Tab-separated table of C-alpha atoms and ligand atoms in Angstrom:
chain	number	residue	atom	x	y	z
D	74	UNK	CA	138.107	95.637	128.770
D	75	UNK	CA	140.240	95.734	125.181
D	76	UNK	CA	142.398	98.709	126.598
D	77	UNK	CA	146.126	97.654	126.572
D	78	UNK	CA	147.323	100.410	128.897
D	79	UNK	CA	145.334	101.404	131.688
D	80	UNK	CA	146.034	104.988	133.281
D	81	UNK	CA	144.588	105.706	136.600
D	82	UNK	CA	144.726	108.780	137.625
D	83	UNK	CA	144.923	109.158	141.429
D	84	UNK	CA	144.167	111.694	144.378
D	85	UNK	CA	145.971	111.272	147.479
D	86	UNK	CA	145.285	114.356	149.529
D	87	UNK	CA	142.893	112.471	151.921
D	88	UNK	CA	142.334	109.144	153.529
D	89	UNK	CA	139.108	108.541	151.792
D	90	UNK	CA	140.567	109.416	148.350
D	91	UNK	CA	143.424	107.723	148.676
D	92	UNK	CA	141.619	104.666	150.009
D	93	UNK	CA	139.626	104.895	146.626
D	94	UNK	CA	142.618	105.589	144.231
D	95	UNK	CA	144.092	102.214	146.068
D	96	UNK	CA	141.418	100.152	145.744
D	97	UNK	CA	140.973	100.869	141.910
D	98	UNK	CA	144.609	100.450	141.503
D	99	UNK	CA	144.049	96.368	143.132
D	100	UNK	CA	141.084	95.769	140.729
D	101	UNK	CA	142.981	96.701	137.826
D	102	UNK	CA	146.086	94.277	139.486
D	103	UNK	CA	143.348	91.582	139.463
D	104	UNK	CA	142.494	91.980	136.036
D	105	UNK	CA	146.277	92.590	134.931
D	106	UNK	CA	146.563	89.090	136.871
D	107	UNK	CA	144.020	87.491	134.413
D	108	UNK	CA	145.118	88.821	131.242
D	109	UNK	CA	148.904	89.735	131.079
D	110	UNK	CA	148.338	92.145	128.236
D	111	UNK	CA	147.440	94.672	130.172
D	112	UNK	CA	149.975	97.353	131.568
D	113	UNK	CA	149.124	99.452	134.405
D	114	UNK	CA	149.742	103.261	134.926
D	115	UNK	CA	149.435	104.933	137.919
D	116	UNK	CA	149.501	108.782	138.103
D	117	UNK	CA	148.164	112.402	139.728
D	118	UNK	CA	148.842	112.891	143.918
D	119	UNK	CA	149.298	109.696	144.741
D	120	UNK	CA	151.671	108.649	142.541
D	121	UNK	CA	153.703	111.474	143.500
D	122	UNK	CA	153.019	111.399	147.260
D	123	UNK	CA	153.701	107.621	147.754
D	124	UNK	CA	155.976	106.329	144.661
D	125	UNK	CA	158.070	104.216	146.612
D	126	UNK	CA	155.363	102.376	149.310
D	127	UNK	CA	153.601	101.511	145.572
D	128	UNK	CA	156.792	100.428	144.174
D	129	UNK	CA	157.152	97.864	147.034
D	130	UNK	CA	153.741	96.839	147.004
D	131	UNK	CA	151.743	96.661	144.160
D	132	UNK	CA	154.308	94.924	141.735
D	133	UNK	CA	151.552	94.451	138.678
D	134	UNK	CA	151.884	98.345	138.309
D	135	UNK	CA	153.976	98.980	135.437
D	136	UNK	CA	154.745	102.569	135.607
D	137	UNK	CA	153.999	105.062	138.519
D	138	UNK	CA	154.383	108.708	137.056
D	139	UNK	CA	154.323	111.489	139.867
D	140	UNK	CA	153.166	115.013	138.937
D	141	UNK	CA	156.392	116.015	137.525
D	142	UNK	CA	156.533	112.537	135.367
D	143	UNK	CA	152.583	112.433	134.163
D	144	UNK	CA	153.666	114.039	130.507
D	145	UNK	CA	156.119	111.464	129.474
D	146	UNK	CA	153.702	108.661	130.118
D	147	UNK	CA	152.477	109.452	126.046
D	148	UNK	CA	155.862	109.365	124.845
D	149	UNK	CA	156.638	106.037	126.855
D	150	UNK	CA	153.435	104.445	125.764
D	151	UNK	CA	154.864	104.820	122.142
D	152	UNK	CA	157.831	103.435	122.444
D	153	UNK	CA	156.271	100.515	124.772
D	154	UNK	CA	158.940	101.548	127.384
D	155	UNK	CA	157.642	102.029	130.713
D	156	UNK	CA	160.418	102.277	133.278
D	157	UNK	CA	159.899	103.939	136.487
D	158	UNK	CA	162.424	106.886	137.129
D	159	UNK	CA	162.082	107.200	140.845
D	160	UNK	CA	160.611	109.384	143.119
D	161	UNK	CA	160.939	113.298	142.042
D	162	UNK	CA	160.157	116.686	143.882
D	163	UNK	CA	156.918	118.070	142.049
D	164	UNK	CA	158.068	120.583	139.130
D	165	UNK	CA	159.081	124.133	139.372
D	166	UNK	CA	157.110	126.125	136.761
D	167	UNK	CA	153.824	124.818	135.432
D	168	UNK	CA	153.886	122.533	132.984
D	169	UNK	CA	151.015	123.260	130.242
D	170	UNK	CA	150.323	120.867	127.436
D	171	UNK	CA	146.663	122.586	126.722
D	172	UNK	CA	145.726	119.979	123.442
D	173	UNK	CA	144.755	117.425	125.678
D	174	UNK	CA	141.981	114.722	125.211
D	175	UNK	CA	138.338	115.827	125.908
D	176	UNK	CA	135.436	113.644	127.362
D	177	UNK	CA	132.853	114.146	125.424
D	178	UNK	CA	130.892	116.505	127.589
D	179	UNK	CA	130.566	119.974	126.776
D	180	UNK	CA	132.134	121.830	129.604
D	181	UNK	CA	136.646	121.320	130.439
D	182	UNK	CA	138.358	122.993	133.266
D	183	UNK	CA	140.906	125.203	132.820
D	184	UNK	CA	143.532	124.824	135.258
D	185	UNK	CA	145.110	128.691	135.688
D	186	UNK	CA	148.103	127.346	138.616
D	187	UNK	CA	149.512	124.759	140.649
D	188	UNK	CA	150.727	123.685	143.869
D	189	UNK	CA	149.391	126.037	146.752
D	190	UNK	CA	151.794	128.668	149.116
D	191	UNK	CA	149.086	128.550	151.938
D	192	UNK	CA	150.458	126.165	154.913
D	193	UNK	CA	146.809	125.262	156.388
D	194	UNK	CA	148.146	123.102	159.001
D	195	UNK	CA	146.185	119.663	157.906
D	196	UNK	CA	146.664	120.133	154.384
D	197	UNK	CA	149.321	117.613	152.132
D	198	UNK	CA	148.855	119.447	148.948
D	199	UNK	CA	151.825	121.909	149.186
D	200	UNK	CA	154.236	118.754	150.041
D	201	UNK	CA	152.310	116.907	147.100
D	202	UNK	CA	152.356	119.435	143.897
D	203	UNK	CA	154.358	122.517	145.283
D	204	UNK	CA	154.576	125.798	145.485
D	205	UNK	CA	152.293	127.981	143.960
D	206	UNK	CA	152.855	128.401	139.837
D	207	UNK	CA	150.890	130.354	137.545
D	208	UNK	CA	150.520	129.362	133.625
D	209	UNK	CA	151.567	132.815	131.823
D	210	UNK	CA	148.284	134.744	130.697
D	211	UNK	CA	148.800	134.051	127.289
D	212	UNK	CA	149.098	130.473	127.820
D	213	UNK	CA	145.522	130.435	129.665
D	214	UNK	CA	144.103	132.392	127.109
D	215	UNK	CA	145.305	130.184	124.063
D	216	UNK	CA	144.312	126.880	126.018
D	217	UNK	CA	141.016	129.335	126.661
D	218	UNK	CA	140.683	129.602	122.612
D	219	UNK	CA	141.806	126.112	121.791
D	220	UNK	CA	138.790	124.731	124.048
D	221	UNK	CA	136.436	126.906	122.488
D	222	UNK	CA	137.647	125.373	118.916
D	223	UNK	CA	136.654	122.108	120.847
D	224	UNK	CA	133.693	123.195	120.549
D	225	UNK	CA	133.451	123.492	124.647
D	226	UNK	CA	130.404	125.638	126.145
D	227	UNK	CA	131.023	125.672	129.411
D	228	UNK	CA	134.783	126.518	131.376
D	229	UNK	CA	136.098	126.101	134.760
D	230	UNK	CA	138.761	128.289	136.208
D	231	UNK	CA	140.428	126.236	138.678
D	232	UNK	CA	143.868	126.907	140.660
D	233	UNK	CA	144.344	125.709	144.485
D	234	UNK	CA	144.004	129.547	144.933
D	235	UNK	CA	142.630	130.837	142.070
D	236	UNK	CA	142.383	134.023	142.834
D	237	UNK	CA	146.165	134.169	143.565
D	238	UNK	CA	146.737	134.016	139.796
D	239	UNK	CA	149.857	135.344	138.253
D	240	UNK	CA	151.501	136.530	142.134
D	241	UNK	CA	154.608	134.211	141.275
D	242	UNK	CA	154.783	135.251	138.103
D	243	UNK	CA	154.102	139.245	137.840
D	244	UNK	CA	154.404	140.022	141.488
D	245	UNK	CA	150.705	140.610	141.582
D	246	UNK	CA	146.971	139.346	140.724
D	247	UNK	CA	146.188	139.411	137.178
D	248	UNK	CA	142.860	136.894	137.560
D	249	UNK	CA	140.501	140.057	137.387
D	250	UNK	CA	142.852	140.926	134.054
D	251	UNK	CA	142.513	137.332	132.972
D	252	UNK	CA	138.627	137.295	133.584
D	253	UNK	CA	138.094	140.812	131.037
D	254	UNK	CA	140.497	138.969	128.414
D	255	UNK	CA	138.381	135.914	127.894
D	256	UNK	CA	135.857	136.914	125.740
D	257	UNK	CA	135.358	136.692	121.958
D	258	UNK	CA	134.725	132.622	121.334
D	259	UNK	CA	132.648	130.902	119.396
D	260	UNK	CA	131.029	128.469	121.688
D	261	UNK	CA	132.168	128.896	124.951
D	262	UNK	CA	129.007	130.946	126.606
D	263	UNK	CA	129.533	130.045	130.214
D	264	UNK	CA	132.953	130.710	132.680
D	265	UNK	CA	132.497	129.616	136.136
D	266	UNK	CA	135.008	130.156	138.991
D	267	UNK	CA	136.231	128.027	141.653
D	268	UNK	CA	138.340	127.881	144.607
D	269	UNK	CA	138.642	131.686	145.338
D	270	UNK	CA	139.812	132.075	149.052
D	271	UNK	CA	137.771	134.911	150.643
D	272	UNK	CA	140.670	137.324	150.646
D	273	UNK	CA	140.709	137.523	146.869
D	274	UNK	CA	137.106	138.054	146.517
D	275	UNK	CA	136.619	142.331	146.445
D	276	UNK	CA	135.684	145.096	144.339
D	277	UNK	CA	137.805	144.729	141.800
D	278	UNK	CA	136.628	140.974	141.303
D	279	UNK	CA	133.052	141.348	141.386
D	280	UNK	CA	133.383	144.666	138.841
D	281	UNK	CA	135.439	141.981	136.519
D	282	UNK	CA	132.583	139.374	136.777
D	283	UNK	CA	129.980	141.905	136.000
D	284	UNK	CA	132.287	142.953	133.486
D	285	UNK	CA	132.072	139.832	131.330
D	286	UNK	CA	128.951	138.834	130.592
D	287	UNK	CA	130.308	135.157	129.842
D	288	UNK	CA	131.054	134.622	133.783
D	289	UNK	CA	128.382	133.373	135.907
D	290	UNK	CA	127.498	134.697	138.964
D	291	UNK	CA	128.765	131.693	140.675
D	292	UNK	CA	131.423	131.931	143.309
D	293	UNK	CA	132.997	128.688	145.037
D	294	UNK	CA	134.672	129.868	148.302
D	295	UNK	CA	136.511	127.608	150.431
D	296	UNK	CA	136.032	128.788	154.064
D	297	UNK	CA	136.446	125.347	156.181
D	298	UNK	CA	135.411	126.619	159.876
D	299	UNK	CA	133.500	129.574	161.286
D	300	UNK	CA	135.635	129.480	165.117
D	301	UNK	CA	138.401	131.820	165.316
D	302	UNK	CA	140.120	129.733	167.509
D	303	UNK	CA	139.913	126.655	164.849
D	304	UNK	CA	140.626	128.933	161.967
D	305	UNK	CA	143.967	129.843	163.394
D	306	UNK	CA	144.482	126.610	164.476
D	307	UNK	CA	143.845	125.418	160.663
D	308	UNK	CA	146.541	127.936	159.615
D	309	UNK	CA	143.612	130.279	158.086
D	310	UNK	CA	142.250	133.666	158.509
D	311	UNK	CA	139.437	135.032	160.059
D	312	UNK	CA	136.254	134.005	161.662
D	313	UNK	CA	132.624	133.306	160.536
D	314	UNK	CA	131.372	136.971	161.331
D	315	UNK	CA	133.915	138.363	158.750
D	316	UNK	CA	132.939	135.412	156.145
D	317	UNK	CA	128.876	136.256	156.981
D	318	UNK	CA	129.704	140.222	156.031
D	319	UNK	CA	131.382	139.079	152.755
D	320	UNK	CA	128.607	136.950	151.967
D	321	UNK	CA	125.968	139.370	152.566
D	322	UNK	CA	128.371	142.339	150.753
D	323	UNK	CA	128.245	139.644	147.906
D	324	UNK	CA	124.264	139.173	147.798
D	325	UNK	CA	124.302	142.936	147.762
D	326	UNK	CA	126.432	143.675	145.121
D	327	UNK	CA	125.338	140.210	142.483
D	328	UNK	CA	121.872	140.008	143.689
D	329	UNK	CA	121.397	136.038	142.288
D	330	UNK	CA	124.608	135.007	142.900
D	331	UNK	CA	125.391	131.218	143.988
D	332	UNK	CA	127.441	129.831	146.513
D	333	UNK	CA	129.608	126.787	147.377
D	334	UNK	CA	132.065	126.044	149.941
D	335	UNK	CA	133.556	123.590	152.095
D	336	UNK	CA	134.154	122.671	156.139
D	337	UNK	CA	136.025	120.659	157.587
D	338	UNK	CA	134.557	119.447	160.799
D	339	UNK	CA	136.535	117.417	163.799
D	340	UNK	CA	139.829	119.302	163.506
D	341	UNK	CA	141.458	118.770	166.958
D	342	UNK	CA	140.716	120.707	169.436
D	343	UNK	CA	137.075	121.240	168.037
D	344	UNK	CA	134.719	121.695	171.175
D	345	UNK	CA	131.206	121.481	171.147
D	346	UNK	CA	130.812	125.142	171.399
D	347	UNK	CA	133.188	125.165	168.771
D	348	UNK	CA	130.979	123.071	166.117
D	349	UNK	CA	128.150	124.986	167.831
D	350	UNK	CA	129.631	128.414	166.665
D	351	UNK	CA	129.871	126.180	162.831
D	352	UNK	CA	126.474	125.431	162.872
D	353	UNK	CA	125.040	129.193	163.530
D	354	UNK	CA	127.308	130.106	160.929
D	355	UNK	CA	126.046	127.909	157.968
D	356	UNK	CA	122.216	128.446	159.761
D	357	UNK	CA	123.267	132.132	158.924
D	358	UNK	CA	125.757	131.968	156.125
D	359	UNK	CA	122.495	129.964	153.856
D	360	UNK	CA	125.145	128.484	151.305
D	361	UNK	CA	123.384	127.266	148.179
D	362	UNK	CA	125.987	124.036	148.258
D	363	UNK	CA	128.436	122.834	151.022
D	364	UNK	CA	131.132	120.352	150.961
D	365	UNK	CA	131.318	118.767	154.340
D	366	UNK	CA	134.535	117.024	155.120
D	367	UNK	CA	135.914	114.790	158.315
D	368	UNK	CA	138.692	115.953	159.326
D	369	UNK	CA	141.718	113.506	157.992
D	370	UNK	CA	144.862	113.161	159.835
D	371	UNK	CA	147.541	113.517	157.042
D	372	UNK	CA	150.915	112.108	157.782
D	373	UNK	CA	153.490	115.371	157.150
D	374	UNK	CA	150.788	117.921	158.373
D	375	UNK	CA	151.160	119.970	161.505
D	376	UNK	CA	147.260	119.301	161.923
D	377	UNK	CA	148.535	115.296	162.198
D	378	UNK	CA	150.726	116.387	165.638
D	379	UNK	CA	147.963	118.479	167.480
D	380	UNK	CA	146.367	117.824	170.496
D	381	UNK	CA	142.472	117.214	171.378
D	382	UNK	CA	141.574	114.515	168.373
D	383	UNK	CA	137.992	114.611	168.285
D	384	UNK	CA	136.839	111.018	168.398
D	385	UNK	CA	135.799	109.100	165.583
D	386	UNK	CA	131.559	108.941	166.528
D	387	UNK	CA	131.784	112.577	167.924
D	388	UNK	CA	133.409	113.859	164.267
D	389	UNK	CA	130.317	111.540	162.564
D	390	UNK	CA	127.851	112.912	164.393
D	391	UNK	CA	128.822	116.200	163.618
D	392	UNK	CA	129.025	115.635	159.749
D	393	UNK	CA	126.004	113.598	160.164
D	394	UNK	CA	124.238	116.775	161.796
D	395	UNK	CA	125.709	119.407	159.636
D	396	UNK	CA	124.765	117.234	156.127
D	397	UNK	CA	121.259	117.615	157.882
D	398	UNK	CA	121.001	121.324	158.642
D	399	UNK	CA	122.581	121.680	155.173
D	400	UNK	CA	120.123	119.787	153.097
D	401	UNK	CA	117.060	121.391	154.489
D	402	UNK	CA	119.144	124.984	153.474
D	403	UNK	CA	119.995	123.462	149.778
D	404	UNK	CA	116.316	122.288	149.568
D	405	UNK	CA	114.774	125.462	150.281
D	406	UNK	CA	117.239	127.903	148.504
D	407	UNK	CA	116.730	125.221	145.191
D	408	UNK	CA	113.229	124.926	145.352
D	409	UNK	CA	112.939	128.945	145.010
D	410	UNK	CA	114.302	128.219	141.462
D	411	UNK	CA	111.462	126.194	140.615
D	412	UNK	CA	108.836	127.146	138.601
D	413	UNK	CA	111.075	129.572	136.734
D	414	UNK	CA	112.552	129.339	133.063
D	415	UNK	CA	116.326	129.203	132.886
D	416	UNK	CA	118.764	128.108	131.302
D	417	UNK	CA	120.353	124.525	130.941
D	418	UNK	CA	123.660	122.972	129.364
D	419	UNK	CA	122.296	119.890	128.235
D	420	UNK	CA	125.172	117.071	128.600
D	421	UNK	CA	124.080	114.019	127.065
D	422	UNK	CA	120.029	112.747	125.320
D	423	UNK	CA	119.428	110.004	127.654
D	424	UNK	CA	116.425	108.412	125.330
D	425	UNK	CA	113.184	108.263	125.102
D	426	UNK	CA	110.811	108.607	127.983
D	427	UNK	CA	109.223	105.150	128.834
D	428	UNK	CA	105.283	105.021	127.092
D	429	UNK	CA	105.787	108.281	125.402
D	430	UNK	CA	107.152	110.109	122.412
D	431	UNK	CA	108.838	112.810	124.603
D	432	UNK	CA	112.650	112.905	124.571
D	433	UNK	CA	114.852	112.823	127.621
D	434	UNK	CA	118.364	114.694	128.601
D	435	UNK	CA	120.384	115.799	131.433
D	436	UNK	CA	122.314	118.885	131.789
D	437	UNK	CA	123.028	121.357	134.618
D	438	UNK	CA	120.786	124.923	135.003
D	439	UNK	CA	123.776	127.885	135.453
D	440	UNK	CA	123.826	127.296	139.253
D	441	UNK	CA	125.024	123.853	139.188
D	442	UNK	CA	128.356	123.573	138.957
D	443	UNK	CA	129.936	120.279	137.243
D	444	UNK	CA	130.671	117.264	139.033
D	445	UNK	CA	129.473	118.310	142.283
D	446	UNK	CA	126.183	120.291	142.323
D	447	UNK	CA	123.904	117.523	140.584
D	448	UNK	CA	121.792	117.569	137.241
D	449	UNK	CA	119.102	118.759	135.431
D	450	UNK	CA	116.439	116.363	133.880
D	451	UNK	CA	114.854	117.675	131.295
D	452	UNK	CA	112.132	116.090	128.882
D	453	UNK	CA	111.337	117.280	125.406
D	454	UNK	CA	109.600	116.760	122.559
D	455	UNK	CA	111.000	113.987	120.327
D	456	UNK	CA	111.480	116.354	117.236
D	457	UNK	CA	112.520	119.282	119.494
D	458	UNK	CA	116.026	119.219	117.647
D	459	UNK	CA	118.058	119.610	120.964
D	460	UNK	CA	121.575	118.031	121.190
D	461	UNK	CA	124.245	117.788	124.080
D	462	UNK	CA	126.408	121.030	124.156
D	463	UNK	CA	123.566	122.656	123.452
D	464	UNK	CA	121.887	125.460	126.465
D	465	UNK	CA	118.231	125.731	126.345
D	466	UNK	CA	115.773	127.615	128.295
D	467	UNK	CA	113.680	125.444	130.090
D	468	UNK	CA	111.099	125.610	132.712
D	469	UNK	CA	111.855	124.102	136.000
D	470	UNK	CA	109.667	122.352	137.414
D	471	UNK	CA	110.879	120.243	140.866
D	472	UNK	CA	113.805	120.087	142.864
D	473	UNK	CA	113.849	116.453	144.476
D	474	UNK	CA	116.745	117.293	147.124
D	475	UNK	CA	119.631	116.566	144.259
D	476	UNK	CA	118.733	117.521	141.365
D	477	UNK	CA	116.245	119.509	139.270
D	478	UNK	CA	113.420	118.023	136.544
D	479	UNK	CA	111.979	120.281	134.027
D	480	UNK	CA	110.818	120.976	130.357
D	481	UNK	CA	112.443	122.214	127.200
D	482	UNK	CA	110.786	125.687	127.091
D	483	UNK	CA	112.588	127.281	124.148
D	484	UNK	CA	115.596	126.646	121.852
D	485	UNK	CA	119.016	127.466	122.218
D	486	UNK	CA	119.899	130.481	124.121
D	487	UNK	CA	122.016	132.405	125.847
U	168	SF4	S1	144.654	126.829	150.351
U	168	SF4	FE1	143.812	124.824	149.842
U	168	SF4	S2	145.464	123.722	148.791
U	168	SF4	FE2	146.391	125.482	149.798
U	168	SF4	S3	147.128	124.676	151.748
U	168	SF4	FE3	145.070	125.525	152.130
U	168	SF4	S4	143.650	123.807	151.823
U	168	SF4	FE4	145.643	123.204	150.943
């Protein structure tokens, strides 16, 4: 690795991620350890949640930057001064610095707020990046602008509560406002939201989505348990017969629309007729994608202090069992797109195809979102003229329980 400063940007919300963000952290110490040159930066949730326990024990780290620290670490780089500056609360208003590197992949997210005002009772991300702050519209719509000059095809609206957008701010909702003012670019052909709670998603949102032909009918709606009694317990709203009416109000009103959303399952006091009641619902609820989660004790929560902790192998066998009922729902609802011509982002040309003169690329078809809801492999002919950022129409052809295999079927498109 010729990289003289190494930035690792943590999460630190969850055991399992911040069992991950640890572990790269001690590789990199290993390496530091073998060639001094190397300095070691340590940002994002974990930074911020855990400065000092990181301070004491991972000495080859040469700066730890919390949330409210992560834009200095530039500035500090130049001058060849890292010093740590302590642990800090998380920042007041959001701080937006919207010319910031790009991977080289043709889709960015586009973070509207930070830090969360819901208090579900097992969650560490109020305590870790604050209270809820919007960027000011302008602001999201210039960042919106300076992606497109990127040359970006593809953004993400992303918030802890997305649909909250612009409360702190303007004493109201301005996302639907937000979504009508985002049109006009050059490149950018696709807007996909994510992490709506279901109490932002009405009327006036769906009306705004149809009212932009840019944004996908793609919705990802966090909903985490079906059982009243868990809900509460969780610090949410609701039950899984008012979540099964909004979903079928939504199939109704955006007849192809997609859905995503995640559970928790093993939160105490989670009875078997409890994760029974969970299991009708997503039988019922038929979400295109699912993010199943074990419950994680987080030191801080109010979750951390209840009662009835469902045991270890009981909350396995229930993700085990849910992951089951929910891939034979993905499969189905995803093989109903095959056979159909739709259209792709491609992401990167992955080669040639082995024996043959036919060309080779992966991208994600509209539903998928990025990151999370696999790929798209697509082959095409070797002179077909198709490059990454590019969305073609192709014919799908197979859907082999991840991800999707097709053919180029046409040239660019919308
Ligand atoms: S809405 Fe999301 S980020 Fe906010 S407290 Fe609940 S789970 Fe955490």
């Amino acid at each position: 690795m010729d990289a003289d400063y190494i930035i690792v940007n943590t999460c630190g919300f969850i055991e399992a991620a911040k069992q991950e963000s640890i572990n790269t952290i001690l590789e990199l110490a290993e390496l530091k350890n073998r060639s001094d040159r190397k300095k070691i930066i340590v940002t994002g949730c974990l930074a911020q949640r855990y400065y000092n326990e990181l301070a004491k024990e991972i000495p080859e780290i040469d700066l730890i930057a919390g949330i409210s620290k992560e834009f200095n670490i530039a500035g500090m780089i130049k001058k060849d001064n890292l010093r740590n500056g302590g642990a800090t609360a998380p920042p007041k208003d959001f701080v937006s610095y919207p010319e910031r590197v790009l991977s080289d992949l043709p889709y960015a997210y586009l973070q509207v707020a930070d830090g969360c005002d819901n208090r579900c009772s097992y969650c560490a991300i109020p305590t870790i990046r604050g209270t809820f702050r919007s960027k000011p519209i302008e602001k999201v719509i210039e960042e919106a602008f300076w992606l497109d000059e990127q040359g970006i095809k593809e953004i993400n609206l992303i918030a802890q509560d997305t649909g909250r957008y612009g409360y702190d701010l303007y004493g109201r909702s301005r996302f639907t406002e937000l979504l009508g003012s985002l049109t006009g670019f050059k490149n950018i052909e696709w807007i996909r939201l994510l992490y709506l709670q279901p109490h932002f998603i009405n009327d006036e949102l769906i009306d705004a989505m149809k009212g932009n032909e840019l944004v996908l009918p793609y919705l990802d709606i966090p909903i985490q348990h079906a059982s009243p009694k868990i809900l509460r317990a969780m610090g949410r709203h609701g039950a899984g017969s008012d979540y099964l009416a909004l979903i079928a109000w939504l199939r109704r009103v955006i007849s192809n629309i997609v859905l995503r959303t995640s559970i928790i399952v093993g939160f105490p006091g989670e009875t078997a007729a409890d994760f029974n009641e969970l299991v009708q619902f997503v039988e019922k609820a038929e979400f295109d994608y699912l993010g199943i989660f074990e419950y994680s004790p987080e030191e801080g929560t109010k979750a951390a202090a209840l009662p009835g902790r469902v045991s270890g192998k009981t909350v396995k066998e229930r993700y085990h069992q849910l992951t089951a009922l929910q891939d034979s729902i993905s499969r189905q609802r995803n093989e109903n797109r095959t056979g159909k011509v739709c259209n792709v982002l491609i992401e990167r040309a992955t080669g040639l195809k082995d024996g043959s003169k036919e060309s080779l690329f992966e991208g994600r078809a509209w539903w998928q979102a990025p990151e999370v809801d696999g790929y798209t492999y697509i082959t095409g002919d070797s002179q077909c003229g198709i490059k990454p950022g590019q969305i073609v129409k192709t014919q799908v052809d197979e859907f082999d329980g991840c991800d999707f295999h097709g053919r180029i079927a046409g040239g660019p498109g919308k």
